[in-house]
Amino acid sequence: MKPRDTVIQQEDAARIHEILTRFLGDSGAGEALLIDRGGPLLAMDGVAQALDAVSISALAAAAFSSTAAMAQLLGETEFTVLIHEGTKRSIHVSTVDAEAILLAIFDERTTVGMVRLFASEASRAVGAVLGVARARPKPQGEFAAPLNAAESRPAWTPPY
């Protein structure tokens, strides 16, 4: 897995928030999560009802990646959309770009078709924002590199 070093600046985050908010309004979905394909949550919008977004992000990224083997058996590079339908709530996961996916959680107040239609539009818009962020020169200096061993020591150690 290649390291992800995209820097999402404040204006990128504001634009992504705007896109996700519009997506939720247009599609009728309740929550939208922008997820790095490695599993970390990049952005989230909507009415999270006791949602463990970190776990859902990691599991969705893993599920999306695991279907690549099935896609290859069918001669496809990957499946670009996954839908998990529940009795009360459902999940729609779709490709944003090579490094990100969009997850929408929705219920009976909308349809898979509405979510799919507007997810495609939102994915393109978010992908454009991420493309600009990735193309931007990377910061230089002390915050530009990963922490070294001395810097990554535990912040707290248990008293025993």
Short mmCIF file of N, CA and C in Angstrom, two decimals:
data_model
loop_
_atom_site.label_atom_id
_atom_site.label_comp_id
_atom_site.label_asym_id
_atom_site.label_seq_id
_atom_site.Cartn_x
_atom_site.Cartn_y
_atom_site.Cartn_z
N MET A 1 0.83 -1.17 0.00
CA MET A 1 0.00 0.00 0.00
C MET A 1 0.89 1.24 0.00
N LYS A 2 0.58 2.18 -0.85
CA LYS A 2 1.39 3.38 -0.92
C LYS A 2 0.96 4.36 0.17
N PRO A 3 1.91 5.16 0.67
CA PRO A 3 1.54 6.13 1.70
C PRO A 3 0.67 7.22 1.11
N ARG A 4 -0.26 7.68 1.89
CA ARG A 4 -1.16 8.75 1.47
C ARG A 4 -0.66 10.04 2.12
N ASP A 5 -0.34 11.02 1.32
CA ASP A 5 0.18 12.26 1.88
C ASP A 5 -0.59 13.48 1.39
N THR A 6 -1.87 13.32 1.12
CA THR A 6 -2.69 14.43 0.69
C THR A 6 -2.93 15.36 1.86
N VAL A 7 -2.74 16.64 1.63
CA VAL A 7 -3.01 17.65 2.65
C VAL A 7 -4.32 18.34 2.27
N ILE A 8 -5.34 18.11 3.10
CA ILE A 8 -6.63 18.75 2.86
C ILE A 8 -6.64 20.04 3.69
N GLN A 9 -6.56 21.15 2.99
CA GLN A 9 -6.54 22.44 3.66
C GLN A 9 -7.96 22.89 3.98
N GLN A 10 -8.07 23.97 4.74
CA GLN A 10 -9.36 24.44 5.21
C GLN A 10 -10.33 24.71 4.06
N GLU A 11 -9.83 25.32 2.98
CA GLU A 11 -10.73 25.61 1.86
C GLU A 11 -11.17 24.32 1.15
N ASP A 12 -10.30 23.30 1.13
CA ASP A 12 -10.68 22.00 0.57
C ASP A 12 -11.77 21.37 1.42
N ALA A 13 -11.59 21.41 2.73
CA ALA A 13 -12.57 20.82 3.66
C ALA A 13 -13.91 21.53 3.54
N ALA A 14 -13.88 22.86 3.41
CA ALA A 14 -15.13 23.61 3.27
C ALA A 14 -15.85 23.23 1.97
N ARG A 15 -15.09 23.08 0.90
CA ARG A 15 -15.70 22.69 -0.39
C ARG A 15 -16.26 21.27 -0.32
N ILE A 16 -15.53 20.36 0.30
CA ILE A 16 -16.02 18.98 0.44
C ILE A 16 -17.29 18.97 1.29
N HIS A 17 -17.31 19.74 2.38
CA HIS A 17 -18.50 19.83 3.23
C HIS A 17 -19.69 20.34 2.41
N GLU A 18 -19.46 21.34 1.59
CA GLU A 18 -20.52 21.90 0.75
C GLU A 18 -21.06 20.83 -0.22
N ILE A 19 -20.16 20.08 -0.83
CA ILE A 19 -20.56 19.03 -1.78
C ILE A 19 -21.36 17.95 -1.07
N LEU A 20 -20.87 17.49 0.10
CA LEU A 20 -21.58 16.44 0.83
C LEU A 20 -22.94 16.92 1.32
N THR A 21 -23.03 18.17 1.76
CA THR A 21 -24.31 18.72 2.20
C THR A 21 -25.31 18.74 1.05
N ARG A 22 -24.86 19.19 -0.11
CA ARG A 22 -25.74 19.20 -1.29
C ARG A 22 -26.15 17.78 -1.67
N PHE A 23 -25.19 16.86 -1.62
CA PHE A 23 -25.49 15.46 -1.93
C PHE A 23 -26.59 14.92 -1.01
N LEU A 24 -26.47 15.18 0.29
CA LEU A 24 -27.47 14.69 1.23
C LEU A 24 -28.84 15.31 0.96
N GLY A 25 -28.87 16.59 0.66
CA GLY A 25 -30.14 17.25 0.35
C GLY A 25 -30.78 16.72 -0.91
N ASP A 26 -29.98 16.53 -1.96
CA ASP A 26 -30.49 16.06 -3.24
C ASP A 26 -30.92 14.59 -3.20
N SER A 27 -30.13 13.76 -2.52
CA SER A 27 -30.36 12.31 -2.55
C SER A 27 -31.35 11.83 -1.50
N GLY A 28 -31.46 12.56 -0.40
CA GLY A 28 -32.31 12.11 0.70
C GLY A 28 -31.60 11.16 1.65
N ALA A 29 -30.30 10.94 1.44
CA ALA A 29 -29.53 10.08 2.36
C ALA A 29 -29.36 10.82 3.68
N GLY A 30 -29.07 10.07 4.75
CA GLY A 30 -28.92 10.66 6.07
C GLY A 30 -27.50 11.04 6.41
N GLU A 31 -26.54 10.22 5.98
CA GLU A 31 -25.13 10.47 6.28
C GLU A 31 -24.29 10.23 5.04
N ALA A 32 -23.21 10.99 4.94
CA ALA A 32 -22.25 10.80 3.86
C ALA A 32 -20.86 10.81 4.47
N LEU A 33 -20.05 9.81 4.13
CA LEU A 33 -18.69 9.71 4.62
C LEU A 33 -17.73 9.63 3.44
N LEU A 34 -16.72 10.46 3.47
CA LEU A 34 -15.64 10.39 2.49
C LEU A 34 -14.52 9.62 3.16
N ILE A 35 -14.10 8.52 2.53
CA ILE A 35 -13.18 7.59 3.16
C ILE A 35 -11.97 7.35 2.26
N ASP A 36 -10.80 7.40 2.86
CA ASP A 36 -9.59 7.00 2.16
C ASP A 36 -9.69 5.49 1.93
N ARG A 37 -9.21 5.00 0.81
CA ARG A 37 -9.31 3.56 0.53
C ARG A 37 -8.52 2.71 1.51
N GLY A 38 -7.61 3.33 2.24
CA GLY A 38 -6.89 2.62 3.30
C GLY A 38 -7.71 2.47 4.57
N GLY A 39 -8.84 3.17 4.66
CA GLY A 39 -9.73 3.06 5.81
C GLY A 39 -9.99 4.31 6.62
N PRO A 40 -9.05 5.28 6.68
CA PRO A 40 -9.33 6.47 7.50
C PRO A 40 -10.48 7.32 6.96
N LEU A 41 -11.24 7.87 7.87
CA LEU A 41 -12.32 8.79 7.54
C LEU A 41 -11.71 10.15 7.20
N LEU A 42 -12.07 10.70 6.05
CA LEU A 42 -11.56 12.00 5.62
C LEU A 42 -12.54 13.12 5.93
N ALA A 43 -13.84 12.85 5.76
CA ALA A 43 -14.87 13.85 6.00
C ALA A 43 -16.19 13.14 6.24
N MET A 44 -17.07 13.83 6.97
CA MET A 44 -18.38 13.24 7.27
C MET A 44 -19.40 14.36 7.38
N ASP A 45 -20.60 14.10 6.90
CA ASP A 45 -21.67 15.07 7.01
C ASP A 45 -22.98 14.32 7.20
N GLY A 46 -23.93 14.96 7.81
CA GLY A 46 -25.24 14.36 8.01
C GLY A 46 -25.59 14.22 9.47
N VAL A 47 -26.65 13.48 9.71
CA VAL A 47 -27.17 13.31 11.06
C VAL A 47 -26.75 11.96 11.61
N ALA A 48 -25.55 11.89 12.14
CA ALA A 48 -25.01 10.63 12.66
C ALA A 48 -25.78 10.21 13.90
N GLN A 49 -26.51 9.12 13.77
CA GLN A 49 -27.29 8.59 14.88
C GLN A 49 -26.49 7.48 15.56
N ALA A 50 -25.68 7.88 16.56
CA ALA A 50 -24.83 6.93 17.28
C ALA A 50 -24.00 6.10 16.30
N LEU A 51 -23.47 6.76 15.30
CA LEU A 51 -22.72 6.11 14.24
C LEU A 51 -21.25 6.00 14.63
N ASP A 52 -20.71 4.81 14.58
CA ASP A 52 -19.28 4.61 14.80
C ASP A 52 -18.60 4.79 13.45
N ALA A 53 -18.36 6.04 13.09
CA ALA A 53 -17.87 6.38 11.76
C ALA A 53 -16.49 5.81 11.48
N VAL A 54 -15.64 5.73 12.49
CA VAL A 54 -14.30 5.20 12.29
C VAL A 54 -14.37 3.72 11.90
N SER A 55 -15.17 2.96 12.63
CA SER A 55 -15.31 1.52 12.31
C SER A 55 -15.98 1.30 10.97
N ILE A 56 -17.04 2.04 10.69
CA ILE A 56 -17.73 1.89 9.41
C ILE A 56 -16.78 2.24 8.26
N SER A 57 -15.98 3.29 8.44
CA SER A 57 -15.02 3.68 7.40
C SER A 57 -14.02 2.57 7.11
N ALA A 58 -13.45 2.01 8.16
CA ALA A 58 -12.46 0.94 7.98
C ALA A 58 -13.10 -0.29 7.34
N LEU A 59 -14.28 -0.66 7.81
CA LEU A 59 -14.95 -1.85 7.26
C LEU A 59 -15.40 -1.63 5.81
N ALA A 60 -15.89 -0.44 5.50
CA ALA A 60 -16.31 -0.15 4.13
C ALA A 60 -15.13 -0.18 3.17
N ALA A 61 -14.01 0.40 3.60
CA ALA A 61 -12.81 0.38 2.75
C ALA A 61 -12.35 -1.05 2.52
N ALA A 62 -12.39 -1.87 3.56
CA ALA A 62 -11.98 -3.27 3.43
C ALA A 62 -12.93 -4.04 2.51
N ALA A 63 -14.23 -3.82 2.67
CA ALA A 63 -15.22 -4.50 1.82
C ALA A 63 -15.05 -4.09 0.36
N PHE A 64 -14.82 -2.80 0.15
CA PHE A 64 -14.65 -2.29 -1.21
C PHE A 64 -13.42 -2.91 -1.86
N SER A 65 -12.35 -3.00 -1.09
CA SER A 65 -11.11 -3.60 -1.60
C SER A 65 -11.26 -5.10 -1.85
N SER A 66 -11.98 -5.77 -0.96
CA SER A 66 -12.10 -7.23 -1.09
C SER A 66 -12.91 -7.65 -2.32
N THR A 67 -13.78 -6.78 -2.81
CA THR A 67 -14.55 -7.15 -4.00
C THR A 67 -13.72 -7.06 -5.28
N ALA A 68 -12.54 -6.47 -5.18
CA ALA A 68 -11.68 -6.37 -6.37
C ALA A 68 -11.35 -7.76 -6.93
N ALA A 69 -11.16 -8.74 -6.06
CA ALA A 69 -10.87 -10.11 -6.51
C ALA A 69 -12.05 -10.69 -7.29
N MET A 70 -13.27 -10.44 -6.80
CA MET A 70 -14.45 -10.92 -7.52
C MET A 70 -14.57 -10.21 -8.87
N ALA A 71 -14.31 -8.92 -8.88
CA ALA A 71 -14.39 -8.16 -10.13
C ALA A 71 -13.40 -8.71 -11.15
N GLN A 72 -12.19 -9.02 -10.69
CA GLN A 72 -11.17 -9.53 -11.61
C GLN A 72 -11.58 -10.88 -12.19
N LEU A 73 -12.29 -11.70 -11.40
CA LEU A 73 -12.78 -12.97 -11.93
C LEU A 73 -13.78 -12.77 -13.06
N LEU A 74 -14.42 -11.62 -13.07
CA LEU A 74 -15.37 -11.30 -14.13
C LEU A 74 -14.75 -10.45 -15.24
N GLY A 75 -13.43 -10.22 -15.14
CA GLY A 75 -12.75 -9.44 -16.15
C GLY A 75 -12.82 -7.94 -15.93
N GLU A 76 -13.26 -7.52 -14.75
CA GLU A 76 -13.33 -6.10 -14.42
C GLU A 76 -12.14 -5.71 -13.56
N THR A 77 -11.76 -4.45 -13.60
CA THR A 77 -10.70 -3.95 -12.73
C THR A 77 -11.19 -3.91 -11.30
N GLU A 78 -12.37 -3.34 -11.10
CA GLU A 78 -13.02 -3.28 -9.79
C GLU A 78 -14.50 -3.02 -10.01
N PHE A 79 -15.28 -3.21 -8.98
CA PHE A 79 -16.67 -2.78 -8.99
C PHE A 79 -16.66 -1.34 -8.48
N THR A 80 -17.38 -0.46 -9.13
CA THR A 80 -17.35 0.94 -8.73
C THR A 80 -18.44 1.30 -7.73
N VAL A 81 -19.40 0.40 -7.53
CA VAL A 81 -20.49 0.66 -6.58
C VAL A 81 -20.81 -0.61 -5.82
N LEU A 82 -20.98 -0.48 -4.51
CA LEU A 82 -21.46 -1.57 -3.67
C LEU A 82 -22.70 -1.08 -2.94
N ILE A 83 -23.70 -1.94 -2.83
CA ILE A 83 -24.91 -1.59 -2.09
C ILE A 83 -25.19 -2.69 -1.09
N HIS A 84 -25.38 -2.29 0.16
CA HIS A 84 -25.73 -3.21 1.22
C HIS A 84 -27.11 -2.79 1.72
N GLU A 85 -28.11 -3.64 1.45
CA GLU A 85 -29.48 -3.28 1.78
C GLU A 85 -29.90 -3.95 3.07
N GLY A 86 -30.37 -3.14 4.02
CA GLY A 86 -30.88 -3.63 5.29
C GLY A 86 -32.38 -3.47 5.37
N THR A 87 -32.95 -3.92 6.46
CA THR A 87 -34.41 -3.77 6.62
C THR A 87 -34.79 -2.34 6.97
N LYS A 88 -33.92 -1.63 7.69
CA LYS A 88 -34.22 -0.25 8.07
C LYS A 88 -33.29 0.76 7.41
N ARG A 89 -32.03 0.42 7.31
CA ARG A 89 -31.04 1.33 6.74
C ARG A 89 -30.17 0.57 5.75
N SER A 90 -29.69 1.30 4.77
CA SER A 90 -28.85 0.70 3.73
C SER A 90 -27.61 1.56 3.52
N ILE A 91 -26.62 0.97 2.85
CA ILE A 91 -25.36 1.65 2.58
C ILE A 91 -25.06 1.57 1.09
N HIS A 92 -24.64 2.69 0.55
CA HIS A 92 -24.20 2.78 -0.84
C HIS A 92 -22.75 3.25 -0.81
N VAL A 93 -21.85 2.48 -1.38
CA VAL A 93 -20.42 2.83 -1.42
C VAL A 93 -20.00 2.94 -2.88
N SER A 94 -19.35 4.05 -3.22
CA SER A 94 -18.96 4.24 -4.61
C SER A 94 -17.57 4.86 -4.72
N THR A 95 -16.95 4.67 -5.87
CA THR A 95 -15.62 5.18 -6.15
C THR A 95 -15.65 6.69 -6.31
N VAL A 96 -14.71 7.37 -5.66
CA VAL A 96 -14.47 8.78 -5.89
C VAL A 96 -13.30 8.90 -6.86
N ASP A 97 -12.19 8.26 -6.49
CA ASP A 97 -11.01 8.20 -7.35
C ASP A 97 -10.15 7.03 -6.87
N ALA A 98 -8.92 6.97 -7.31
CA ALA A 98 -8.06 5.84 -6.97
C ALA A 98 -7.73 5.76 -5.48
N GLU A 99 -7.96 6.84 -4.73
CA GLU A 99 -7.58 6.85 -3.32
C GLU A 99 -8.74 7.08 -2.35
N ALA A 100 -9.96 7.29 -2.86
CA ALA A 100 -11.07 7.61 -1.95
C ALA A 100 -12.37 6.99 -2.43
N ILE A 101 -13.26 6.76 -1.46
CA ILE A 101 -14.60 6.26 -1.75
C ILE A 101 -15.62 7.11 -0.98
N LEU A 102 -16.85 7.10 -1.46
CA LEU A 102 -17.94 7.82 -0.83
C LEU A 102 -18.95 6.81 -0.31
N LEU A 103 -19.31 6.93 0.96
CA LEU A 103 -20.28 6.03 1.57
C LEU A 103 -21.50 6.86 1.96
N ALA A 104 -22.67 6.40 1.58
CA ALA A 104 -23.92 7.06 1.95
C ALA A 104 -24.77 6.07 2.74
N ILE A 105 -25.34 6.54 3.83
CA ILE A 105 -26.26 5.74 4.63
C ILE A 105 -27.65 6.34 4.44
N PHE A 106 -28.61 5.49 4.10
CA PHE A 106 -29.95 5.99 3.82
C PHE A 106 -31.00 5.00 4.32
N ASP A 107 -32.24 5.48 4.37
CA ASP A 107 -33.35 4.64 4.83
C ASP A 107 -34.49 4.69 3.81
N GLU A 108 -35.68 4.32 4.25
CA GLU A 108 -36.82 4.20 3.34
C GLU A 108 -37.32 5.55 2.81
N ARG A 109 -36.80 6.65 3.30
CA ARG A 109 -37.26 7.96 2.81
C ARG A 109 -36.72 8.31 1.43
N THR A 110 -35.78 7.48 0.92
CA THR A 110 -35.26 7.69 -0.42
C THR A 110 -35.06 6.33 -1.08
N THR A 111 -34.56 6.34 -2.29
CA THR A 111 -34.35 5.10 -3.02
C THR A 111 -32.88 4.92 -3.38
N VAL A 112 -32.51 3.69 -3.67
CA VAL A 112 -31.15 3.41 -4.12
C VAL A 112 -30.83 4.21 -5.38
N GLY A 113 -31.81 4.33 -6.27
CA GLY A 113 -31.60 5.06 -7.51
C GLY A 113 -31.27 6.52 -7.27
N MET A 114 -31.98 7.17 -6.35
CA MET A 114 -31.70 8.58 -6.04
C MET A 114 -30.31 8.72 -5.44
N VAL A 115 -29.96 7.84 -4.52
CA VAL A 115 -28.64 7.90 -3.89
C VAL A 115 -27.57 7.66 -4.94
N ARG A 116 -27.77 6.67 -5.78
CA ARG A 116 -26.78 6.36 -6.80
C ARG A 116 -26.58 7.51 -7.79
N LEU A 117 -27.68 8.11 -8.22
CA LEU A 117 -27.62 9.23 -9.16
C LEU A 117 -26.80 10.39 -8.59
N PHE A 118 -27.13 10.81 -7.38
CA PHE A 118 -26.46 11.97 -6.79
C PHE A 118 -25.09 11.63 -6.23
N ALA A 119 -24.84 10.36 -5.89
CA ALA A 119 -23.51 9.95 -5.43
C ALA A 119 -22.50 10.07 -6.57
N SER A 120 -22.93 9.74 -7.77
CA SER A 120 -22.05 9.84 -8.93
C SER A 120 -21.62 11.29 -9.14
N GLU A 121 -22.57 12.21 -9.05
CA GLU A 121 -22.28 13.63 -9.21
C GLU A 121 -21.37 14.13 -8.08
N ALA A 122 -21.68 13.75 -6.85
CA ALA A 122 -20.88 14.17 -5.69
C ALA A 122 -19.47 13.59 -5.77
N SER A 123 -19.34 12.36 -6.21
CA SER A 123 -18.02 11.72 -6.32
C SER A 123 -17.13 12.47 -7.29
N ARG A 124 -17.69 12.87 -8.42
CA ARG A 124 -16.91 13.64 -9.40
C ARG A 124 -16.46 14.98 -8.80
N ALA A 125 -17.35 15.64 -8.09
CA ALA A 125 -17.02 16.95 -7.51
C ALA A 125 -15.98 16.82 -6.41
N VAL A 126 -16.13 15.83 -5.54
CA VAL A 126 -15.15 15.61 -4.47
C VAL A 126 -13.81 15.18 -5.07
N GLY A 127 -13.86 14.34 -6.09
CA GLY A 127 -12.63 13.91 -6.76
C GLY A 127 -11.85 15.09 -7.33
N ALA A 128 -12.57 16.08 -7.86
CA ALA A 128 -11.91 17.27 -8.39
C ALA A 128 -11.22 18.05 -7.27
N VAL A 129 -11.88 18.18 -6.11
CA VAL A 129 -11.29 18.88 -4.97
C VAL A 129 -10.05 18.14 -4.49
N LEU A 130 -10.16 16.82 -4.38
CA LEU A 130 -9.01 16.03 -3.93
C LEU A 130 -7.86 16.09 -4.94
N GLY A 131 -8.19 16.12 -6.22
CA GLY A 131 -7.16 16.23 -7.25
C GLY A 131 -6.36 17.52 -7.12
N VAL A 132 -7.05 18.61 -6.84
CA VAL A 132 -6.38 19.90 -6.63
C VAL A 132 -5.52 19.83 -5.38
N ALA A 133 -6.05 19.24 -4.32
CA ALA A 133 -5.29 19.12 -3.05
C ALA A 133 -4.03 18.28 -3.25
N ARG A 134 -4.13 17.20 -4.01
CA ARG A 134 -2.97 16.33 -4.23
C ARG A 134 -1.93 16.99 -5.13
N ALA A 135 -2.37 17.84 -6.04
CA ALA A 135 -1.45 18.51 -6.96
C ALA A 135 -0.72 19.67 -6.31
N ARG A 136 -1.26 20.16 -5.22
CA ARG A 136 -0.65 21.30 -4.52
C ARG A 136 0.70 20.89 -3.97
N PRO A 137 1.69 21.79 -4.03
CA PRO A 137 3.01 21.46 -3.46
C PRO A 137 2.87 21.08 -1.99
N LYS A 138 3.62 20.07 -1.60
CA LYS A 138 3.57 19.58 -0.22
C LYS A 138 4.30 20.54 0.71
N PRO A 139 3.84 20.65 1.96
CA PRO A 139 4.52 21.55 2.90
C PRO A 139 5.95 21.10 3.17
N GLN A 140 6.80 22.06 3.40
CA GLN A 140 8.20 21.77 3.73
C GLN A 140 8.42 22.10 5.20
N GLY A 141 9.44 21.51 5.79
CA GLY A 141 9.77 21.85 7.16
C GLY A 141 9.41 20.77 8.15
N GLU A 142 9.29 21.15 9.40
CA GLU A 142 9.15 20.17 10.47
C GLU A 142 7.85 19.37 10.42
N PHE A 143 6.79 19.89 9.79
CA PHE A 143 5.53 19.16 9.75
C PHE A 143 5.36 18.38 8.45
N ALA A 144 6.36 18.37 7.60
CA ALA A 144 6.25 17.74 6.30
C ALA A 144 6.56 16.25 6.31
N ALA A 145 7.26 15.77 7.34
CA ALA A 145 7.69 14.37 7.38
C ALA A 145 6.97 13.63 8.51
N PRO A 146 6.87 12.31 8.40
CA PRO A 146 6.28 11.53 9.49
C PRO A 146 7.12 11.69 10.75
N LEU A 147 6.51 11.41 11.89
CA LEU A 147 7.23 11.48 13.16
C LEU A 147 8.33 10.44 13.21
N ASN A 148 9.45 10.79 13.83
CA ASN A 148 10.51 9.81 14.04
C ASN A 148 10.24 9.09 15.36
N ALA A 149 11.08 8.12 15.72
CA ALA A 149 10.86 7.30 16.92
C ALA A 149 10.79 8.14 18.19
N ALA A 150 11.63 9.12 18.32
CA ALA A 150 11.63 9.96 19.52
C ALA A 150 10.36 10.81 19.62
N GLU A 151 9.84 11.26 18.47
CA GLU A 151 8.65 12.10 18.45
C GLU A 151 7.36 11.31 18.63
N SER A 152 7.41 10.03 18.36
CA SER A 152 6.19 9.23 18.41
C SER A 152 6.03 8.44 19.70
N ARG A 153 6.73 8.84 20.74
CA ARG A 153 6.60 8.15 22.02
C ARG A 153 5.18 8.32 22.55
N PRO A 154 4.72 7.42 23.40
CA PRO A 154 3.37 7.56 23.94
C PRO A 154 3.22 8.88 24.71
N ALA A 155 2.07 9.50 24.57
CA ALA A 155 1.80 10.75 25.27
C ALA A 155 1.50 10.50 26.75
N TRP A 156 1.07 9.30 27.07
CA TRP A 156 0.71 8.97 28.44
C TRP A 156 1.07 7.51 28.69
N THR A 157 1.62 7.25 29.83
CA THR A 157 1.92 5.85 30.20
C THR A 157 1.17 5.54 31.49
N PRO A 158 0.60 4.35 31.58
CA PRO A 158 -0.15 3.98 32.79
C PRO A 158 0.75 3.92 34.01
N PRO A 159 0.24 4.31 35.17
CA PRO A 159 1.07 4.31 36.40
C PRO A 159 1.15 2.92 37.03
N TYR A 160 2.03 2.07 36.57
CA TYR A 160 2.27 0.77 37.22
C TYR A 160 3.66 0.31 37.06
#
